Backbone as a printed PyTorch tensor [residue, N CA C, xyz], in Angstrom:
tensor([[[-25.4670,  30.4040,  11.9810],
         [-25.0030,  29.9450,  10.7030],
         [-23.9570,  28.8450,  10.8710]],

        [[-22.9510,  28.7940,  11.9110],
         [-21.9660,  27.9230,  12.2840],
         [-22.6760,  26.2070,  12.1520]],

        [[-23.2770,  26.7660,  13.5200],
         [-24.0090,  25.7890,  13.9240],
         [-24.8200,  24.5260,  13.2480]],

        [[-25.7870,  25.9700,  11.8490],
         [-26.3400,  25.1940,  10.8000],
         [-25.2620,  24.2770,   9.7070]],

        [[-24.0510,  24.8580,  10.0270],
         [-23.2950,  24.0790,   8.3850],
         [-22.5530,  23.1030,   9.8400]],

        [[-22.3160,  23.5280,  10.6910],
         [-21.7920,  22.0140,  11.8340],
         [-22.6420,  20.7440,  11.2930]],

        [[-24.3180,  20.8410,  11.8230],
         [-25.0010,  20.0280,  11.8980],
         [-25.2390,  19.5340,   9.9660]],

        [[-25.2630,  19.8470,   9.0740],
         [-25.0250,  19.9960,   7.8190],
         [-23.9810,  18.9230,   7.1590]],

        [[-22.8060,  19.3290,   8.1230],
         [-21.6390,  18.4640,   8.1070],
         [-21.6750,  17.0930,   8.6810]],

        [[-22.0460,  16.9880,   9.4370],
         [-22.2540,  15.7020,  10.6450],
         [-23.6890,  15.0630,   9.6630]],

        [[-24.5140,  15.3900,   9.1400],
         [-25.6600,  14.7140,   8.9690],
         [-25.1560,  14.0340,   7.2030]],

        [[-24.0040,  14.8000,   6.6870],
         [-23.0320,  14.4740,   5.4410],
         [-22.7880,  13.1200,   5.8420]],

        [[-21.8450,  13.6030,   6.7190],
         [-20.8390,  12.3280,   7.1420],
         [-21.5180,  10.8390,   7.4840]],

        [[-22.6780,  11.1420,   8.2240],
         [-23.4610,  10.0650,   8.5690],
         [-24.2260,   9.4660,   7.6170]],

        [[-24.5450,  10.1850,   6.1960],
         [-24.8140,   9.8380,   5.5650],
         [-23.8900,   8.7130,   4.1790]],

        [[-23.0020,   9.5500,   4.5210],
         [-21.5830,   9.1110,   3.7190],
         [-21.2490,   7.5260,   4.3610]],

        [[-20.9930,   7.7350,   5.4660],
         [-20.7330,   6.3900,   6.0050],
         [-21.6160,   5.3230,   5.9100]],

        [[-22.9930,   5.7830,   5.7590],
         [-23.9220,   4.3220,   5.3640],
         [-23.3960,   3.4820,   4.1160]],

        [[-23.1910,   3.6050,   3.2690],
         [-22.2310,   2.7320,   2.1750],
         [-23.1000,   2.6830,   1.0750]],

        [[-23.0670,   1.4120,   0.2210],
         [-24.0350,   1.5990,  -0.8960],
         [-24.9210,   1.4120,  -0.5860]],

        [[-26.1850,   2.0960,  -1.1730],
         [-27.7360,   1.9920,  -0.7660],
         [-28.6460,   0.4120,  -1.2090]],

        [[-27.8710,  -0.3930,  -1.8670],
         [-27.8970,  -1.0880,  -2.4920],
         [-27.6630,  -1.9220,  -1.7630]],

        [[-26.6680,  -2.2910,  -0.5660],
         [-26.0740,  -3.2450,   0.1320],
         [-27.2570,  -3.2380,   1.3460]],

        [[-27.5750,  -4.9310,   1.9120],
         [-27.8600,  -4.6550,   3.2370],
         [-27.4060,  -5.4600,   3.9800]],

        [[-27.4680,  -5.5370,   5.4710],
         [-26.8040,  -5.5360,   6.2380],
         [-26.6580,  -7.1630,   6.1720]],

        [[-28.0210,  -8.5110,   5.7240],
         [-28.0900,  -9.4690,   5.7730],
         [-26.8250,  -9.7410,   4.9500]],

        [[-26.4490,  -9.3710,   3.5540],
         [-26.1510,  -9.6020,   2.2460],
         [-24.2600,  -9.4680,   3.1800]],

        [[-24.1040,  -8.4850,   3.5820],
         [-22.7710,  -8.6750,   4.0200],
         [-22.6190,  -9.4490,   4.7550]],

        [[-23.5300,  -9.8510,   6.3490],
         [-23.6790, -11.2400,   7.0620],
         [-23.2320, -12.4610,   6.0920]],

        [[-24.0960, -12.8410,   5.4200],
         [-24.1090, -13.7510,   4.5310],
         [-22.5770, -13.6540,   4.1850]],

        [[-21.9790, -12.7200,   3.4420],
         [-20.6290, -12.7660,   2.6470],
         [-19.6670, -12.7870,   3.7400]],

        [[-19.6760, -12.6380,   4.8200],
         [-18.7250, -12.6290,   5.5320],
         [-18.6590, -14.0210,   5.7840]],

        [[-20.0820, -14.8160,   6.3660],
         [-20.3540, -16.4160,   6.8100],
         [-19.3670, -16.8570,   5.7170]],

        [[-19.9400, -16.9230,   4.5880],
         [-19.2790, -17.6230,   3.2950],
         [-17.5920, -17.8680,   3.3270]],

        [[-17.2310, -16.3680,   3.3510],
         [-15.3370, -16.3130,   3.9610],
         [-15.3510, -17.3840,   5.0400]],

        [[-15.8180, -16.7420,   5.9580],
         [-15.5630, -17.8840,   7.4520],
         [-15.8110, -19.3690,   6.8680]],

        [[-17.1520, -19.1280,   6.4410],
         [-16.3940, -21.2090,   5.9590],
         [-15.8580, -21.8700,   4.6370]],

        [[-15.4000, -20.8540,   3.6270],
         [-14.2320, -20.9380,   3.4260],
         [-12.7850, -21.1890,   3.7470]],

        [[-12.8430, -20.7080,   4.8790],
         [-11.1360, -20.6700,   5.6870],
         [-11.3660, -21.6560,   6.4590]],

        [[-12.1740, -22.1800,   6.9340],
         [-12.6560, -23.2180,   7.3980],
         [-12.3710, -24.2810,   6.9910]],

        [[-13.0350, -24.4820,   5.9100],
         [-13.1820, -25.5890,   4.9630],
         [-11.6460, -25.5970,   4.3490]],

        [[-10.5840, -24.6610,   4.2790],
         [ -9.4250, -24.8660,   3.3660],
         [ -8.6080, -25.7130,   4.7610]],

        [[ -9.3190, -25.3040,   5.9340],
         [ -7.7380, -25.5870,   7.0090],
         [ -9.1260, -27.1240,   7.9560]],

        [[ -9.4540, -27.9570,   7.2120],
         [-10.1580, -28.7500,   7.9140],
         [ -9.1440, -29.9190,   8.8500]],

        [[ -9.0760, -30.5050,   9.6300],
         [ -8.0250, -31.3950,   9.5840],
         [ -8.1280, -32.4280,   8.7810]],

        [[ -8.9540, -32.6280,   8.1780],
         [ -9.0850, -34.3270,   7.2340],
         [ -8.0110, -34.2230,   6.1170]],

        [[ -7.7100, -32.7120,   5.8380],
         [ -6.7510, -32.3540,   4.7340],
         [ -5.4070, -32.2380,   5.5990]],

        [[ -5.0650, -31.9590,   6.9450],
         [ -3.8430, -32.1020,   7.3400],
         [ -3.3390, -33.7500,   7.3270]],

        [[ -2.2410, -33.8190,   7.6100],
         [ -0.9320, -35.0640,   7.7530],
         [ -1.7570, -35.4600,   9.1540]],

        [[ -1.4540, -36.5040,   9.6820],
         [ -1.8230, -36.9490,  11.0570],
         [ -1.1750, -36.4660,  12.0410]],

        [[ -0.2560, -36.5040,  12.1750],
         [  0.7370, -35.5970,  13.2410],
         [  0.7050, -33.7110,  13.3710]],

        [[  0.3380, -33.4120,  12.3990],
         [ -0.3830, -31.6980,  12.0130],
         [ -1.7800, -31.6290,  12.7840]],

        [[ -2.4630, -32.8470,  12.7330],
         [ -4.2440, -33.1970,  13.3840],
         [ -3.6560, -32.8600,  14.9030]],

        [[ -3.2600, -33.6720,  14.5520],
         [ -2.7850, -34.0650,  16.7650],
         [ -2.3660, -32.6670,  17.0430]],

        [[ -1.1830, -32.3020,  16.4250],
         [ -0.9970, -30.8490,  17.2490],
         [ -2.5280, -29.7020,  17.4910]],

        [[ -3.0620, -29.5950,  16.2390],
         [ -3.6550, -28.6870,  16.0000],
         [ -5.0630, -29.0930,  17.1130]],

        [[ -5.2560, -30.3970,  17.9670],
         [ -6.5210, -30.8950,  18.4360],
         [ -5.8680, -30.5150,  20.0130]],

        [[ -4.3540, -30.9340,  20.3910],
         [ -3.6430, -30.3580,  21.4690],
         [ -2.9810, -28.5080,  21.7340]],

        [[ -2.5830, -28.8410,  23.1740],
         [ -2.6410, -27.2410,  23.4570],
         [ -0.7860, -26.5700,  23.2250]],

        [[ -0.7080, -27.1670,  22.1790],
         [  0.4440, -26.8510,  21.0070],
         [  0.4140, -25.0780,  20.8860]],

        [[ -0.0800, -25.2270,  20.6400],
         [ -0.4110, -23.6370,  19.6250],
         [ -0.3390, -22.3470,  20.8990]],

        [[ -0.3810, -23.1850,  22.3290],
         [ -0.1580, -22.0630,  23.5350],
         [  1.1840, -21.5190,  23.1500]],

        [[  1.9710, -22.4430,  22.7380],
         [  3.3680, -22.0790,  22.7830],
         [  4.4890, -21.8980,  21.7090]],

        [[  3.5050, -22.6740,  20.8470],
         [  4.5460, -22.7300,  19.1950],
         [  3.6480, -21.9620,  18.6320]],

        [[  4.3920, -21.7920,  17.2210],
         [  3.5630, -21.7510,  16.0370],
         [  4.3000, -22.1260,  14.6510]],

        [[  3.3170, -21.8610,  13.1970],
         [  4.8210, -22.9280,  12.7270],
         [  6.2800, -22.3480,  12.1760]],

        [[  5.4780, -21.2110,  12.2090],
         [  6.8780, -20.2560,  11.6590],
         [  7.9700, -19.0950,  12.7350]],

        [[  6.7860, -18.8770,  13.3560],
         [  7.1900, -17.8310,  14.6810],
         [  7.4360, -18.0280,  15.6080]],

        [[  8.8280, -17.8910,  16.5990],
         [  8.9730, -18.0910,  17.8170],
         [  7.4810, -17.1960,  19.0830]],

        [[  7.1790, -18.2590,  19.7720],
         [  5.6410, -17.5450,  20.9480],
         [  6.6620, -17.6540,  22.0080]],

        [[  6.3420, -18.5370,  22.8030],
         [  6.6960, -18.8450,  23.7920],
         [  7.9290, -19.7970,  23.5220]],

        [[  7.4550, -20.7670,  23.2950],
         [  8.7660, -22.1770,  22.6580],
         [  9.1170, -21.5510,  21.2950]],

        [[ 10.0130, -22.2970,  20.4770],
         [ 10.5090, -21.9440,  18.8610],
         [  9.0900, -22.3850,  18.2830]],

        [[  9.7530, -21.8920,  17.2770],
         [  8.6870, -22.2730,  15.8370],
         [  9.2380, -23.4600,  15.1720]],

        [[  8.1390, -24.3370,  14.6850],
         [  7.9370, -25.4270,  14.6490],
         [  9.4580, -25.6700,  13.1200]],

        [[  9.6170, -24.5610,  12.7180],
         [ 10.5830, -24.8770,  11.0140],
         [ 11.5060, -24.4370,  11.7910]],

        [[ 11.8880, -23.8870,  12.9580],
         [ 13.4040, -23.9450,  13.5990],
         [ 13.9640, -25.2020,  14.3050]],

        [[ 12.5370, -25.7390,  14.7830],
         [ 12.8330, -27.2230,  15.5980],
         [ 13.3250, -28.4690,  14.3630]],

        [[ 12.8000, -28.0270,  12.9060],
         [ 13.4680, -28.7120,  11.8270],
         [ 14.2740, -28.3400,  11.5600]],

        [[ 14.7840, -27.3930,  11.4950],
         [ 16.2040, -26.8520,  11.0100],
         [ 17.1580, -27.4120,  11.9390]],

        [[ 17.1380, -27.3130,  13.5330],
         [ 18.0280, -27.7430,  14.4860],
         [ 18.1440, -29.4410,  14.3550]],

        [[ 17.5090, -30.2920,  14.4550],
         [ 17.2580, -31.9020,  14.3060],
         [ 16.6850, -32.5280,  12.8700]],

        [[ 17.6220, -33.5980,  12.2910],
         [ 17.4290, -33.8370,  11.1730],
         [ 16.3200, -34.6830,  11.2800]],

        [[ 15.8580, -35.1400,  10.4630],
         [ 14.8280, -36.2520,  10.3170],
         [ 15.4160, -37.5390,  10.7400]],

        [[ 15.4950, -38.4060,  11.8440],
         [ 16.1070, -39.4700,  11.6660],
         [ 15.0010, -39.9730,  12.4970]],

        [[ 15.3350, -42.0180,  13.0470],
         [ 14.4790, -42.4540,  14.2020],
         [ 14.3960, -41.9800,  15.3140]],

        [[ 16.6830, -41.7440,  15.7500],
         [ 16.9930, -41.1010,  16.8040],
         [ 16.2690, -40.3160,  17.4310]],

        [[ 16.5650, -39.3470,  16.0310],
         [ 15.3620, -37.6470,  16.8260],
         [ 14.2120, -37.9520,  17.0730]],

        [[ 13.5750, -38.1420,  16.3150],
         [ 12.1890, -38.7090,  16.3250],
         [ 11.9410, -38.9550,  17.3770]],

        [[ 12.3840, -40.1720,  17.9780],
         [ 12.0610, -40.9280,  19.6100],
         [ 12.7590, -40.0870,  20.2860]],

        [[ 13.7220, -38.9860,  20.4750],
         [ 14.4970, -38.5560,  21.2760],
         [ 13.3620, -36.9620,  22.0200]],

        [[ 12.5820, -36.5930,  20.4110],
         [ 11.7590, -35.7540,  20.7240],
         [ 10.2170, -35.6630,  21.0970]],

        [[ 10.1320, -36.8420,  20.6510],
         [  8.8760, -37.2360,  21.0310],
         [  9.0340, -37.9240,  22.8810]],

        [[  9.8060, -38.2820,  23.2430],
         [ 10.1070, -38.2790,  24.7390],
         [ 10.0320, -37.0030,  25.4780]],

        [[ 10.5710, -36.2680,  24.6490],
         [ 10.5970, -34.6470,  25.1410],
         [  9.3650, -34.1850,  25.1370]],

        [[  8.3300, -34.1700,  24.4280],
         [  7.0950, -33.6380,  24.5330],
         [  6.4940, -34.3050,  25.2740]],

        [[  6.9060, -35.2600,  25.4390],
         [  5.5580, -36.1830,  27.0090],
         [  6.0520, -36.3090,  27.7710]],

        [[  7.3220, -35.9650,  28.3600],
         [  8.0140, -35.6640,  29.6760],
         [  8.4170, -33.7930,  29.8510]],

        [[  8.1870, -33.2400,  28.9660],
         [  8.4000, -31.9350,  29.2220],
         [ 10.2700, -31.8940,  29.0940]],

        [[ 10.8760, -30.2800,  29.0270],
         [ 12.0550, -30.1190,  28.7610],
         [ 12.4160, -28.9430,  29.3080]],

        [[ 13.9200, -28.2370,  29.4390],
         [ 13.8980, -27.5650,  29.8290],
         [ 15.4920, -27.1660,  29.5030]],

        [[ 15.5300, -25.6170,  29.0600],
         [ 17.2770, -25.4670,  28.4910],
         [ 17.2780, -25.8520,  27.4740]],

        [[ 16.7200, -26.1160,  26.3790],
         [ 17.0640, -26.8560,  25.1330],
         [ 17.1660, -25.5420,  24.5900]],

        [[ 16.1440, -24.4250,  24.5100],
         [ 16.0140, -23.1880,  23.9800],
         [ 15.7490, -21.9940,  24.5330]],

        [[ 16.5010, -22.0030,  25.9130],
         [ 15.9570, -20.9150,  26.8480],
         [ 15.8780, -21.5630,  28.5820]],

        [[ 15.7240, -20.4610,  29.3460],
         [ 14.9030, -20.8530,  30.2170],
         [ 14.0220, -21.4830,  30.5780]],

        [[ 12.8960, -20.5750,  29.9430],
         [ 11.2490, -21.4010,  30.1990],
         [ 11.2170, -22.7090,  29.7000]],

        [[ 10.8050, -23.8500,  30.7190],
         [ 10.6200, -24.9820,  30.5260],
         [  9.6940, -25.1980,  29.5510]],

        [[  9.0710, -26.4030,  28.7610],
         [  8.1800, -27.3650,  27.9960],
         [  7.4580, -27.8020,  29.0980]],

        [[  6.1810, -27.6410,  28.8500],
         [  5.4420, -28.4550,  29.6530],
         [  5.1660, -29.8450,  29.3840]],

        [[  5.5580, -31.1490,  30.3610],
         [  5.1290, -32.1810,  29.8890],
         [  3.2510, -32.4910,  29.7290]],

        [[  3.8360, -33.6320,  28.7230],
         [  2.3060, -34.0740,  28.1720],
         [  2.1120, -35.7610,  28.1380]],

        [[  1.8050, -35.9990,  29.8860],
         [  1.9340, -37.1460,  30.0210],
         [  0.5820, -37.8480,  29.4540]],

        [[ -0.3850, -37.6650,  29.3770],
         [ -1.1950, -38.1050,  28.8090],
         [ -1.1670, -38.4720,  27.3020]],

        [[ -0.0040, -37.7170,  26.5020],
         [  0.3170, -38.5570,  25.0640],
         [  0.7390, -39.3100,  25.1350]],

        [[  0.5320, -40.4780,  24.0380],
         [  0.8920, -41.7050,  23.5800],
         [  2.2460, -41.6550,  22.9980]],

        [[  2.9700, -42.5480,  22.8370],
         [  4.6240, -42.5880,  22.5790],
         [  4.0990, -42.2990,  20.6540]],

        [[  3.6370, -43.4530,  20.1530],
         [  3.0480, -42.7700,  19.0660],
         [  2.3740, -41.5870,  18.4780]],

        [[  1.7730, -40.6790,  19.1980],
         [  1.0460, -39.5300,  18.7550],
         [  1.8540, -38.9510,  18.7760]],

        [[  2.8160, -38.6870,  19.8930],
         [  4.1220, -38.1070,  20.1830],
         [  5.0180, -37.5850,  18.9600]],

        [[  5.0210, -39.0100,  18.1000],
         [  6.4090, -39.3410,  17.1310],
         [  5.5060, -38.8510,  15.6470]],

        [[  4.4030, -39.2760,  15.7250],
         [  3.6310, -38.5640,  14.5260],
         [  3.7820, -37.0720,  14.5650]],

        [[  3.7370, -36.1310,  15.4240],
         [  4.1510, -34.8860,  15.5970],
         [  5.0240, -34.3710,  15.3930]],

        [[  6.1160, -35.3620,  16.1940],
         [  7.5780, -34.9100,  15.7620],
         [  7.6830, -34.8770,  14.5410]],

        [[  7.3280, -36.3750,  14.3690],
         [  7.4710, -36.3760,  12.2970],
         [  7.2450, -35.4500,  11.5350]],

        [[  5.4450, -35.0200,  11.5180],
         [  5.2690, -33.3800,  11.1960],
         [  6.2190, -32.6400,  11.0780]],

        [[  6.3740, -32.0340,  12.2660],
         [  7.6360, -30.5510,  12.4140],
         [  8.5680, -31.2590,  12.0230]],

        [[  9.5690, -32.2180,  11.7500],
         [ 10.9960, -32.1520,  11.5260],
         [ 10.8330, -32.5080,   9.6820]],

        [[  9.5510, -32.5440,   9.1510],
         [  9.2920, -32.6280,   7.5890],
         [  9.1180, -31.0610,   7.1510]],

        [[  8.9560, -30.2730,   8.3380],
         [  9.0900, -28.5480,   7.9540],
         [ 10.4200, -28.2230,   7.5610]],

        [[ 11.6440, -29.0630,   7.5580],
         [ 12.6890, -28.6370,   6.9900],
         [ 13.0350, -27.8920,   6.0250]],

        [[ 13.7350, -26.5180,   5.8200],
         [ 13.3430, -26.0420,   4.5470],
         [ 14.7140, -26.5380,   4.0080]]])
């Protein structure tokens, strides 16, 4: 008798968990695709700033992010610390294509000699317009 209301129970549950009888498995595929390129389509870069493109196409995101300290700060603390000026601007954009080290810690910045002095300063520009 155990046994029979065990197996009773388990064949419930398995039944329970299939979901609506109504739904199939394509129809949620489909609705999930749709989300995915939705979020897609909201975060394309053609809709970011140019200097937001560049980060987001470089290996930025190993170490920042824009709100949260990862590895390096977050990108609205690096605005909060340096105002918007030319100074900074060129002062930090040197810093990202020669790399840094002690500004916020130990762990060094990796340089990024392969950026352009311009792509550089478009970036900076970005993050130091995160000012809140």
């Amino acid at each position: 008798m155990k046994k029979t209301l065990l197996i009773l129970g388990c064949i419930s549950l398995a039944i329970a968990s299939c979901g609506n009888p109504g739904s199939t498995t394509e129809g949620s595929t489909t609705a999930a695709s749709t989300d995915t390129e939705t979020t897609v389509k909201a975060q394309t870069p053609s809709e970011m700033l140019p200097g937001e493109k560049l980060i987001a196409t470089a290996d930025c995101i190993g170490c920042h992010n824009k709100t949260q300290k990862v590895i390096g700060p977050a990108y609205v603390d690096i605005a909060a610390k340096y105002p918007s000026s030319e100074e900074n601007i060129n002062k930090l954009a040197d810093v990202v294509i020669a790399g840094s080290k002690g500004t916020w810690g130990d762990l060094p910045m990796t340089p990024h000699p392969n950026l352009s002095k311009e792509d550089a300063k478009q970036m900076v520009t970005w993050i130091l317009s995160l000012k809140k």
